[in-house]
mmCIF file of C-alpha atoms and ligand atoms in Angstrom:
data_model
loop_
_atom_site.group_PDB
_atom_site.id
_atom_site.type_symbol
_atom_site.label_atom_id
_atom_site.label_comp_id
_atom_site.label_asym_id
_atom_site.label_seq_id
_atom_site.Cartn_x
_atom_site.Cartn_y
_atom_site.Cartn_z
ATOM 1 C CA MET A 1 0.000 0.000 0.000
ATOM 2 C CA ALA A 2 1.299 3.448 -0.931
ATOM 3 C CA ASP A 3 2.444 6.060 1.582
ATOM 4 C CA ILE A 4 0.737 9.439 1.501
ATOM 5 C CA LEU A 5 2.280 12.633 0.118
ATOM 6 C CA ASP A 6 0.733 14.891 2.735
ATOM 7 C CA GLY A 7 0.171 18.367 1.292
ATOM 8 C CA LYS A 8 -1.472 19.784 4.406
ATOM 9 C CA THR A 9 1.612 19.402 6.582
ATOM 10 C CA LEU A 10 3.925 20.897 3.968
ATOM 11 C CA ALA A 11 1.473 23.778 3.388
ATOM 12 C CA GLU A 12 1.478 24.576 7.117
ATOM 13 C CA ARG A 13 5.294 24.745 7.125
ATOM 14 C CA ILE A 14 5.325 27.073 4.132
ATOM 15 C CA LYS A 15 2.644 29.261 5.710
ATOM 16 C CA GLN A 16 4.614 29.514 8.955
ATOM 17 C CA ARG A 17 7.573 30.786 6.960
ATOM 18 C CA VAL A 18 5.323 33.266 5.126
ATOM 19 C CA ARG A 19 3.906 34.455 8.480
ATOM 20 C CA ARG A 20 7.433 35.211 9.710
ATOM 21 C CA GLU A 21 8.295 37.007 6.465
ATOM 22 C CA VAL A 22 5.101 39.099 6.609
ATOM 23 C CA ALA A 23 5.826 40.026 10.249
ATOM 24 C CA SER A 24 9.351 41.089 9.283
ATOM 25 C CA LEU A 25 7.985 43.273 6.454
ATOM 26 C CA ASN A 26 5.424 44.753 8.845
ATOM 27 C CA LYS A 27 8.342 45.851 11.051
ATOM 28 C CA ASP A 28 9.644 47.782 8.023
ATOM 29 C CA ALA A 29 6.218 49.476 7.776
ATOM 30 C CA VAL A 30 5.153 47.338 4.790
ATOM 31 C CA ASP A 31 1.752 45.684 4.714
ATOM 32 C CA VAL A 32 1.683 42.723 2.351
ATOM 33 C CA GLY A 33 -1.342 42.826 0.025
ATOM 34 C CA LEU A 34 -2.912 40.246 -2.307
ATOM 35 C CA GLY A 35 -5.675 41.105 -4.794
ATOM 36 C CA VAL A 36 -8.188 38.330 -5.399
ATOM 37 C CA LEU A 37 -10.383 38.696 -8.465
ATOM 38 C CA LEU A 38 -13.476 36.571 -9.005
ATOM 39 C CA THR A 39 -16.071 36.758 -11.780
ATOM 40 C CA GLY A 40 -19.370 34.892 -11.516
ATOM 41 C CA ASP A 41 -20.163 32.117 -9.065
ATOM 42 C CA ASN A 42 -18.472 28.971 -10.365
ATOM 43 C CA PRO A 43 -18.520 26.762 -7.205
ATOM 44 C CA ALA A 44 -14.872 25.643 -7.532
ATOM 45 C CA SER A 45 -13.717 29.265 -8.000
ATOM 46 C CA VAL A 46 -15.851 30.512 -5.092
ATOM 47 C CA GLN A 47 -14.357 27.770 -2.902
ATOM 48 C CA TYR A 48 -10.792 28.714 -3.905
ATOM 49 C CA TYR A 49 -11.631 32.407 -3.361
ATOM 50 C CA LYS A 50 -12.836 31.760 0.190
ATOM 51 C CA THR A 51 -9.907 29.456 0.998
ATOM 52 C CA THR A 52 -7.460 32.114 -0.208
ATOM 53 C CA LEU A 53 -9.104 34.865 1.871
ATOM 54 C CA GLY A 54 -8.917 32.614 4.958
ATOM 55 C CA ALA A 55 -5.254 31.771 4.304
ATOM 56 C CA CYS A 56 -4.441 35.493 3.915
ATOM 57 C CA ARG A 57 -6.035 36.231 7.289
ATOM 58 C CA LYS A 58 -3.962 33.485 8.948
ATOM 59 C CA THR A 59 -0.663 34.713 7.519
ATOM 60 C CA GLY A 60 -1.195 38.447 8.076
ATOM 61 C CA ILE A 61 -1.588 39.262 4.364
ATOM 62 C CA THR A 62 -4.246 41.865 3.559
ATOM 63 C CA ALA A 63 -6.662 40.621 0.881
ATOM 64 C CA TYR A 64 -8.230 43.096 -1.538
ATOM 65 C CA GLU A 65 -11.384 41.653 -3.051
ATOM 66 C CA PHE A 66 -12.472 42.309 -6.635
ATOM 67 C CA ARG A 67 -15.783 40.522 -7.251
ATOM 68 C CA PHE A 68 -17.763 40.848 -10.454
ATOM 69 C CA ALA A 69 -20.962 39.358 -11.858
ATOM 70 C CA ASP A 70 -20.421 37.143 -14.897
ATOM 71 C CA THR A 71 -21.988 39.943 -16.978
ATOM 72 C CA VAL A 72 -18.852 42.048 -16.360
ATOM 73 C CA SER A 73 -17.440 43.802 -19.432
ATOM 74 C CA LEU A 74 -13.890 43.483 -20.725
ATOM 75 C CA ASN A 75 -13.328 47.209 -20.125
ATOM 76 C CA GLU A 76 -14.419 46.943 -16.522
ATOM 77 C CA LEU A 77 -11.955 44.107 -15.912
ATOM 78 C CA LEU A 78 -9.116 45.893 -17.709
ATOM 79 C CA ASN A 79 -9.737 49.068 -15.678
ATOM 80 C CA SER A 80 -9.515 47.057 -12.466
ATOM 81 C CA ILE A 81 -6.247 45.476 -13.559
ATOM 82 C CA HIS A 82 -4.805 48.904 -14.421
ATOM 83 C CA ALA A 83 -5.833 50.120 -10.955
ATOM 84 C CA ILE A 84 -4.208 47.051 -9.344
ATOM 85 C CA ASN A 85 -1.009 47.671 -11.343
ATOM 86 C CA ARG A 86 -0.807 51.163 -9.827
ATOM 87 C CA ASP A 87 -1.909 50.253 -6.311
ATOM 88 C CA GLU A 88 1.187 50.093 -4.093
ATOM 89 C CA ARG A 89 -0.713 48.216 -1.382
ATOM 90 C CA ILE A 90 -1.216 45.217 -3.707
ATOM 91 C CA HIS A 91 1.857 43.039 -4.360
ATOM 92 C CA GLY A 92 0.174 40.303 -6.362
ATOM 93 C CA LEU A 93 -3.099 39.311 -7.977
ATOM 94 C CA LEU A 94 -4.846 35.962 -8.005
ATOM 95 C CA MET A 95 -7.306 35.883 -10.894
ATOM 96 C CA LEU A 96 -9.754 33.014 -10.530
ATOM 97 C CA MET A 97 -10.265 31.122 -13.783
ATOM 98 C CA PRO A 98 -12.249 30.659 -15.887
ATOM 99 C CA LEU A 99 -13.303 34.191 -16.807
ATOM 100 C CA PRO A 100 -16.659 34.388 -18.642
ATOM 101 C CA ALA A 101 -16.283 32.750 -22.086
ATOM 102 C CA ARG A 102 -16.983 35.986 -24.023
ATOM 103 C CA ILE A 103 -14.014 37.739 -22.307
ATOM 104 C CA ASN A 104 -10.572 37.495 -23.897
ATOM 105 C CA ALA A 105 -8.834 35.998 -20.858
ATOM 106 C CA ARG A 106 -5.325 36.272 -22.320
ATOM 107 C CA ARG A 107 -5.819 40.009 -22.827
ATOM 108 C CA VAL A 108 -6.864 40.445 -19.197
ATOM 109 C CA ILE A 109 -4.026 38.270 -17.873
ATOM 110 C CA ASN A 110 -1.431 40.087 -19.959
ATOM 111 C CA THR A 111 -2.595 43.495 -18.723
ATOM 112 C CA LEU A 112 -1.285 42.636 -15.260
ATOM 113 C CA VAL A 113 2.341 43.729 -14.825
ATOM 114 C CA PRO A 114 4.725 40.722 -14.497
ATOM 115 C CA GLU A 115 5.878 42.009 -11.076
ATOM 116 C CA LYS A 116 2.385 41.255 -9.713
ATOM 117 C CA ASP A 117 1.726 38.100 -11.770
ATOM 118 C CA ILE A 118 2.187 35.857 -8.746
ATOM 119 C CA ASP A 119 0.418 32.935 -10.450
ATOM 120 C CA GLY A 120 2.805 33.075 -13.395
ATOM 121 C CA LEU A 121 0.121 33.017 -16.101
ATOM 122 C CA GLY A 122 1.142 36.068 -18.165
ATOM 123 C CA SER A 123 3.126 35.658 -21.363
ATOM 124 C CA ILE A 124 6.262 37.177 -19.847
ATOM 125 C CA SER A 125 6.206 34.811 -16.864
ATOM 126 C CA VAL A 126 5.492 31.827 -19.130
ATOM 127 C CA GLY A 127 8.319 32.892 -21.472
ATOM 128 C CA ARG A 128 10.794 33.237 -18.621
ATOM 129 C CA LEU A 129 9.902 29.788 -17.357
ATOM 130 C CA SER A 130 10.279 28.314 -20.868
ATOM 131 C CA ALA A 131 13.607 30.072 -21.368
ATOM 132 C CA ASP A 132 14.915 28.796 -17.998
ATOM 133 C CA GLU A 133 15.240 32.371 -16.749
ATOM 134 C CA SER A 134 13.130 31.766 -13.660
ATOM 135 C CA THR A 135 13.659 28.069 -13.033
ATOM 136 C CA ILE A 136 16.512 28.812 -10.634
ATOM 137 C CA GLN A 137 13.693 29.082 -8.105
ATOM 138 C CA ILE A 138 13.000 25.369 -8.400
ATOM 139 C CA ILE A 139 16.480 24.103 -9.196
ATOM 140 C CA ARG A 140 17.953 25.534 -6.033
ATOM 141 C CA GLN A 141 17.040 23.741 -2.828
ATOM 142 C CA THR A 142 14.496 25.785 -0.944
ATOM 143 C CA GLY A 143 15.432 26.890 2.547
ATOM 144 C CA ALA A 144 14.343 29.184 5.314
ATOM 145 C CA ASN A 145 16.028 32.278 3.859
ATOM 146 C CA THR A 146 15.157 31.742 0.218
ATOM 147 C CA MET A 147 12.599 34.535 0.093
ATOM 148 C CA ASN A 148 15.020 37.175 1.353
ATOM 149 C CA ARG A 149 17.974 35.914 -0.621
ATOM 150 C CA ASP A 150 16.046 35.817 -3.904
ATOM 151 C CA ALA A 151 14.371 39.178 -3.577
ATOM 152 C CA MET A 152 17.077 41.033 -5.523
ATOM 153 C CA ASN A 153 17.968 38.201 -7.897
ATOM 154 C CA PRO A 154 16.628 39.021 -11.392
ATOM 155 C CA ALA A 155 16.129 35.280 -12.004
ATOM 156 C CA ALA A 156 13.534 35.294 -9.245
ATOM 157 C CA TRP A 157 11.609 38.322 -10.457
ATOM 158 C CA SER A 158 9.108 36.235 -12.357
ATOM 159 C CA PHE A 159 6.774 33.977 -10.516
ATOM 160 C CA LEU A 160 6.239 30.301 -11.150
ATOM 161 C CA PRO A 161 2.634 29.076 -11.431
ATOM 162 C CA CYS A 162 1.541 28.008 -7.966
ATOM 163 C CA THR A 163 0.018 24.586 -8.679
ATOM 164 C CA PRO A 164 2.896 23.035 -10.663
ATOM 165 C CA PHE A 165 5.439 24.741 -8.376
ATOM 166 C CA GLY A 166 3.550 23.165 -5.468
ATOM 167 C CA VAL A 167 3.834 19.709 -7.083
ATOM 168 C CA ILE A 168 7.606 20.112 -7.351
ATOM 169 C CA ARG A 169 7.840 21.346 -3.742
ATOM 170 C CA LEU A 170 5.803 18.375 -2.532
ATOM 171 C CA LEU A 171 8.062 15.888 -4.331
ATOM 172 C CA GLU A 172 11.179 17.665 -3.041
ATOM 173 C CA HIS A 173 9.799 17.652 0.491
ATOM 174 C CA TYR A 174 9.419 13.860 0.311
ATOM 175 C CA LYS A 175 12.850 13.547 -1.346
ATOM 176 C CA VAL A 176 11.442 11.883 -4.451
ATOM 177 C CA PRO A 177 14.284 11.659 -7.015
ATOM 178 C CA ILE A 178 13.407 13.521 -10.224
ATOM 179 C CA ARG A 179 16.614 13.713 -12.302
ATOM 180 C CA GLY A 180 16.647 11.027 -15.011
ATOM 181 C CA ARG A 181 13.205 9.701 -14.024
ATOM 182 C CA HIS A 182 10.422 9.267 -16.551
ATOM 183 C CA VAL A 183 7.593 11.665 -15.677
ATOM 184 C CA VAL A 184 4.243 11.265 -17.428
ATOM 185 C CA ILE A 185 1.817 14.186 -17.144
ATOM 186 C CA ILE A 186 -1.827 13.913 -18.207
ATOM 187 C CA GLY A 187 -3.088 17.382 -19.169
ATOM 188 C CA LYS A 188 -1.412 20.187 -21.114
ATOM 189 C CA SER A 189 -3.160 23.331 -19.827
ATOM 190 C CA LEU A 190 -1.289 26.604 -19.410
ATOM 191 C CA ALA A 191 -2.108 26.634 -15.699
ATOM 192 C CA VAL A 192 -0.908 23.135 -14.823
ATOM 193 C CA GLY A 193 0.251 20.534 -17.360
ATOM 194 C CA LYS A 194 2.444 22.683 -19.591
ATOM 195 C CA PRO A 195 4.377 24.595 -16.875
ATOM 196 C CA LEU A 196 4.714 21.382 -14.881
ATOM 197 C CA SER A 197 6.363 19.709 -17.879
ATOM 198 C CA MET A 198 8.845 22.588 -18.118
ATOM 199 C CA MET A 199 9.650 22.425 -14.417
ATOM 200 C CA PHE A 200 10.347 18.685 -14.634
ATOM 201 C CA LEU A 201 12.533 19.283 -17.699
ATOM 202 C CA ALA A 202 14.445 21.928 -15.742
ATOM 203 C CA LYS A 203 15.041 19.262 -13.125
ATOM 204 C CA GLU A 204 16.314 16.920 -15.848
ATOM 205 C CA ALA A 205 13.523 14.391 -15.915
ATOM 206 C CA THR A 206 12.396 12.746 -19.149
ATOM 207 C CA VAL A 207 8.900 14.065 -19.717
ATOM 208 C CA THR A 208 5.898 12.738 -21.645
ATOM 209 C CA VAL A 209 2.798 14.946 -21.844
ATOM 210 C CA CYS A 210 -0.574 13.311 -22.620
ATOM 211 C CA HIS A 211 -3.915 14.885 -23.495
ATOM 212 C CA ARG A 212 -7.303 14.090 -24.981
ATOM 213 C CA GLU A 213 -5.840 13.018 -28.328
ATOM 214 C CA THR A 214 -3.239 10.703 -26.792
ATOM 215 C CA ARG A 215 -3.752 7.169 -28.065
ATOM 216 C CA ASP A 216 -3.658 4.308 -25.578
ATOM 217 C CA LEU A 217 -3.177 6.448 -22.476
ATOM 218 C CA GLY A 218 -2.459 3.384 -20.309
ATOM 219 C CA SER A 219 0.562 2.391 -22.398
ATOM 220 C CA MET A 220 2.028 5.848 -21.632
ATOM 221 C CA THR A 221 1.139 6.023 -17.942
ATOM 222 C CA ARG A 222 2.527 2.525 -17.242
ATOM 223 C CA GLN A 223 5.983 3.841 -18.202
ATOM 224 C CA ALA A 224 5.909 6.540 -15.534
ATOM 225 C CA ASP A 225 8.221 6.596 -12.529
ATOM 226 C CA ILE A 226 6.268 9.723 -11.554
ATOM 227 C CA LEU A 227 2.700 10.075 -12.860
ATOM 228 C CA CYS A 228 0.864 13.421 -12.567
ATOM 229 C CA SER A 229 -2.745 13.817 -13.601
ATOM 230 C CA ALA A 230 -4.380 17.228 -14.131
ATOM 231 C CA THR A 231 -7.497 16.703 -16.225
ATOM 232 C CA GLY A 232 -10.637 17.193 -14.108
ATOM 233 C CA LYS A 233 -11.881 13.709 -15.075
ATOM 234 C CA ALA A 234 -12.791 11.650 -12.018
ATOM 235 C CA ALA A 235 -11.403 8.094 -11.950
ATOM 236 C CA LEU A 236 -9.482 8.584 -15.222
ATOM 237 C CA VAL A 237 -6.410 6.858 -13.754
ATOM 238 C CA THR A 238 -6.966 3.327 -12.480
ATOM 239 C CA GLY A 239 -4.635 0.773 -10.901
ATOM 240 C CA ASP A 240 -3.994 -1.088 -14.178
ATOM 241 C CA MET A 241 -2.561 2.145 -15.673
ATOM 242 C CA VAL A 242 0.184 2.478 -13.035
ATOM 243 C CA LYS A 243 3.584 0.795 -12.780
ATOM 244 C CA ARG A 244 4.265 -0.903 -9.431
ATOM 245 C CA GLY A 245 6.217 1.471 -7.180
ATOM 246 C CA ALA A 246 5.383 4.627 -9.148
ATOM 247 C CA VAL A 247 4.839 7.980 -7.430
ATOM 248 C CA VAL A 248 1.368 9.319 -8.269
ATOM 249 C CA VAL A 249 0.392 12.992 -7.984
ATOM 250 C CA ASP A 250 -3.283 13.802 -8.422
ATOM 251 C CA VAL A 251 -3.850 17.463 -9.274
ATOM 252 C CA GLY A 252 -7.455 17.023 -10.376
ATOM 253 C CA ILE A 253 -10.393 18.390 -8.417
ATOM 254 C CA ASN A 254 -13.848 17.012 -9.214
ATOM 255 C CA MET A 255 -17.061 17.615 -7.287
ATOM 256 C CA LEU A 256 -19.254 14.511 -7.336
ATOM 257 C CA GLN A 257 -23.049 14.734 -7.278
ATOM 258 C CA ASP A 258 -23.148 13.807 -3.597
ATOM 259 C CA GLY A 259 -20.972 16.859 -2.857
ATOM 260 C CA THR A 260 -17.731 14.958 -2.179
ATOM 261 C CA MET A 261 -14.477 16.081 -3.705
ATOM 262 C CA THR A 262 -12.322 13.639 -5.641
ATOM 263 C CA GLY A 263 -9.300 13.777 -7.906
ATOM 264 C CA ASP A 264 -8.544 12.206 -11.307
ATOM 265 C CA VAL A 265 -7.130 9.082 -9.715
ATOM 266 C CA ASP A 266 -9.081 6.063 -8.495
ATOM 267 C CA PHE A 267 -7.332 6.188 -5.127
ATOM 268 C CA ARG A 268 -8.194 2.684 -3.938
ATOM 269 C CA SER A 269 -6.872 0.719 -6.931
ATOM 270 C CA VAL A 270 -3.879 3.022 -7.568
ATOM 271 C CA ALA A 271 -2.721 3.100 -3.917
ATOM 272 C CA ARG A 272 -2.256 -0.691 -4.122
ATOM 273 C CA LYS A 273 0.352 -0.244 -6.883
ATOM 274 C CA ALA A 274 2.014 3.110 -6.126
ATOM 275 C CA SER A 275 4.789 3.736 -3.602
ATOM 276 C CA LEU A 276 3.627 7.288 -2.833
ATOM 277 C CA ILE A 277 0.350 9.004 -3.662
ATOM 278 C CA THR A 278 -1.365 12.347 -2.997
ATOM 279 C CA PRO A 279 -4.846 12.277 -1.497
ATOM 280 C CA VAL A 280 -7.653 14.576 -2.707
ATOM 281 C CA PRO A 281 -8.390 16.632 -0.725
ATOM 282 C CA GLY A 282 -5.211 17.215 1.295
ATOM 283 C CA GLY A 283 -2.587 16.749 -1.427
ATOM 284 C CA VAL A 284 -1.695 19.349 -4.052
ATOM 285 C CA GLY A 285 -4.518 21.803 -3.169
ATOM 286 C CA PRO A 286 -3.204 23.132 0.175
ATOM 287 C CA VAL A 287 0.332 23.466 -1.228
ATOM 288 C CA THR A 288 -1.012 25.548 -4.147
ATOM 289 C CA VAL A 289 -2.500 28.094 -1.726
ATOM 290 C CA ALA A 290 0.691 28.157 0.354
ATOM 291 C CA MET A 291 2.781 28.813 -2.774
ATOM 292 C CA LEU A 292 0.486 31.683 -3.698
ATOM 293 C CA LEU A 293 1.105 33.294 -0.309
ATOM 294 C CA GLU A 294 4.847 32.673 -0.591
ATOM 295 C CA ASN A 295 4.951 34.337 -4.017
ATOM 296 C CA THR A 296 2.999 37.312 -2.634
ATOM 297 C CA ALA A 297 5.432 37.766 0.266
ATOM 298 C CA ARG A 298 8.355 37.440 -2.141
ATOM 299 C CA SER A 299 6.843 40.156 -4.336
ATOM 300 C CA ALA A 300 6.374 42.456 -1.329
ATOM 301 C CA ARG A 301 9.979 41.872 -0.200
ATOM 302 C CA ARG A 302 11.321 42.697 -3.627
ATOM 303 C CA PHE A 303 9.122 45.795 -3.885
ATOM 304 C CA ASN A 304 10.383 46.995 -0.506
ATOM 305 C CA MET A 305 13.999 46.482 -1.524
ATOM 306 C CA LEU A 306 13.506 48.442 -4.739
ATOM 307 C CA HIS A 307 11.445 51.163 -3.036
ATOM 308 C CA PRO A 308 12.548 51.202 0.626
ATOM 309 C CA SER A 309 9.739 52.150 2.967
ATOM 310 C CA MET A 310 11.981 53.386 5.777
ATOM 311 C CA THR A 311 14.603 56.095 5.848
ATOM 312 C CA LEU A 312 18.031 54.576 6.316
ATOM 313 C CA ALA A 313 19.678 56.196 9.340
HETATM 314 N N1 NAP B 401 -5.152 21.125 -6.745
HETATM 315 C C1 NAP B 401 -5.061 22.366 -7.191
HETATM 316 O O1 NAP B 401 -4.571 23.250 -6.516
HETATM 317 C C2 NAP B 401 -5.522 22.672 -8.582
HETATM 318 C C3 NAP B 401 -5.143 23.834 -9.230
HETATM 319 C C4 NAP B 401 -5.531 24.030 -10.556
HETATM 320 C C5 NAP B 401 -6.341 23.085 -11.172
HETATM 321 N N2 NAP B 401 -6.739 21.978 -10.472
HETATM 322 C C6 NAP B 401 -7.578 20.938 -11.088
HETATM 323 O O2 NAP B 401 -6.784 20.252 -12.041
HETATM 324 C C7 NAP B 401 -7.597 19.812 -13.106
HETATM 325 C C8 NAP B 401 -7.037 20.356 -14.399
HETATM 326 O O3 NAP B 401 -7.073 21.775 -14.362
HETATM 327 P P1 NAP B 401 -6.705 22.605 -15.670
HETATM 328 O O4 NAP B 401 -6.915 24.018 -15.337
HETATM 329 O O5 NAP B 401 -5.391 22.153 -16.175
HETATM 330 O O6 NAP B 401 -7.890 22.092 -16.656
HETATM 331 P P2 NAP B 401 -8.072 22.273 -18.217
HETATM 332 O O7 NAP B 401 -7.593 23.597 -18.652
HETATM 333 O O8 NAP B 401 -9.481 21.882 -18.478
HETATM 334 O O9 NAP B 401 -7.108 21.163 -18.855
HETATM 335 C C9 NAP B 401 -7.384 19.810 -18.736
HETATM 336 C C10 NAP B 401 -6.365 19.009 -19.507
HETATM 337 O O10 NAP B 401 -6.669 17.633 -19.352
HETATM 338 C C11 NAP B 401 -6.717 17.005 -20.631
HETATM 339 N N3 NAP B 401 -7.736 15.954 -20.596
HETATM 340 C C12 NAP B 401 -9.058 16.079 -20.309
HETATM 341 N N4 NAP B 401 -9.668 14.879 -20.407
HETATM 342 C C13 NAP B 401 -8.721 13.994 -20.731
HETATM 343 C C14 NAP B 401 -8.726 12.610 -20.982
HETATM 344 N N5 NAP B 401 -9.868 11.895 -20.898
HETATM 345 N N6 NAP B 401 -7.577 11.983 -21.318
HETATM 346 C C15 NAP B 401 -6.427 12.707 -21.408
HETATM 347 N N7 NAP B 401 -6.352 14.025 -21.201
HETATM 348 C C16 NAP B 401 -7.492 14.667 -20.866
HETATM 349 C C17 NAP B 401 -7.081 18.097 -21.603
HETATM 350 O O11 NAP B 401 -6.631 17.708 -22.898
HETATM 351 P P3 NAP B 401 -6.806 18.654 -24.194
HETATM 352 O O12 NAP B 401 -5.813 19.764 -24.010
HETATM 353 O O13 NAP B 401 -6.482 17.769 -25.308
HETATM 354 O O14 NAP B 401 -8.229 19.145 -24.163
HETATM 355 C C18 NAP B 401 -6.363 19.307 -21.010
HETATM 356 O O15 NAP B 401 -5.049 19.393 -21.480
HETATM 357 C C19 NAP B 401 -9.003 20.305 -12.772
HETATM 358 O O16 NAP B 401 -9.689 19.281 -12.093
HETATM 359 C C20 NAP B 401 -8.773 21.468 -11.834
HETATM 360 O O17 NAP B 401 -9.863 21.689 -10.956
HETATM 361 C C21 NAP B 401 -6.332 21.741 -9.211
#
């Protein structure tokens, strides 16, 4: 039976570190601020919105809420982003996806300045990740002083998307070897699958990315030393699709009709084959939120170094 990759415990550790960093910035007269933008009432987005606000409260980060009906216009959203870009109290913005289908989401995302793109979705952040300009953040072992040390390092000025970065952190925390391993990722979205593939490449894994058009998915997944699924399809991955001893990371979040939350992985059959597995809930989700807070604190630290808040005696 597989051991559990426990995201909750790791998330608490990261949040403790963020709390200390926020307190240290407060001493320098800097309040750390996160904008959270939600359109409409998609249940998964509303849930994430509330979780993020709660996590901000617990870490001393001030949340600035931007809530819109799903009838919001493109201009209204763009004006808000311009205001956020100028607002010195806000160090990062979490934009809950999806935006309403008639809105050009890429245009909205790319209006946010890269310095506040703490979820790494803008074209500049994506480009820097692809060009290995920001991957130093994941290549280097993370430690207690990383946030301070990286604040003035140009390679750390872009932010890595929180969910895939969280997957890497979780594997590192459990000392799962990545270099030279065969990683199979199901899903190629800009938010999860694609950046995750680049992060694994940066860590010198051999990476296969699967999607809806992949033929014979099982023949791919059975080759994986590390299998990550990010599709939003409940029970897509079953025990017969997993090599014995593989590490299985379930990014998926699916709400079943009875209100329970489940991932993409059929936990019972896969846990019999895997060596390590993430639960849903309690796996990747809590680490994602913790990474978002860490990126926000990092942004505030950098901002304070570039624009000192206190007079140097
Ligand atoms: N735990 C967290 O913190 C967290 C954070 C973000 C997202 N999520 C969850 O992760 C899941 C994926 O999110 P996302 O934003 O990446 O979703 P997305 O944009 O809908 O992308 C889903 C991906 O899965 C692929 N896919 C769907 N059905 C498939 C199938 N039957 N076989 C193979 N590939 C399939 C799609 O392939 P095509 O590209 O070919 O269509 C697509 O690349 C969702 O459940 C979401 O709620 C969790």
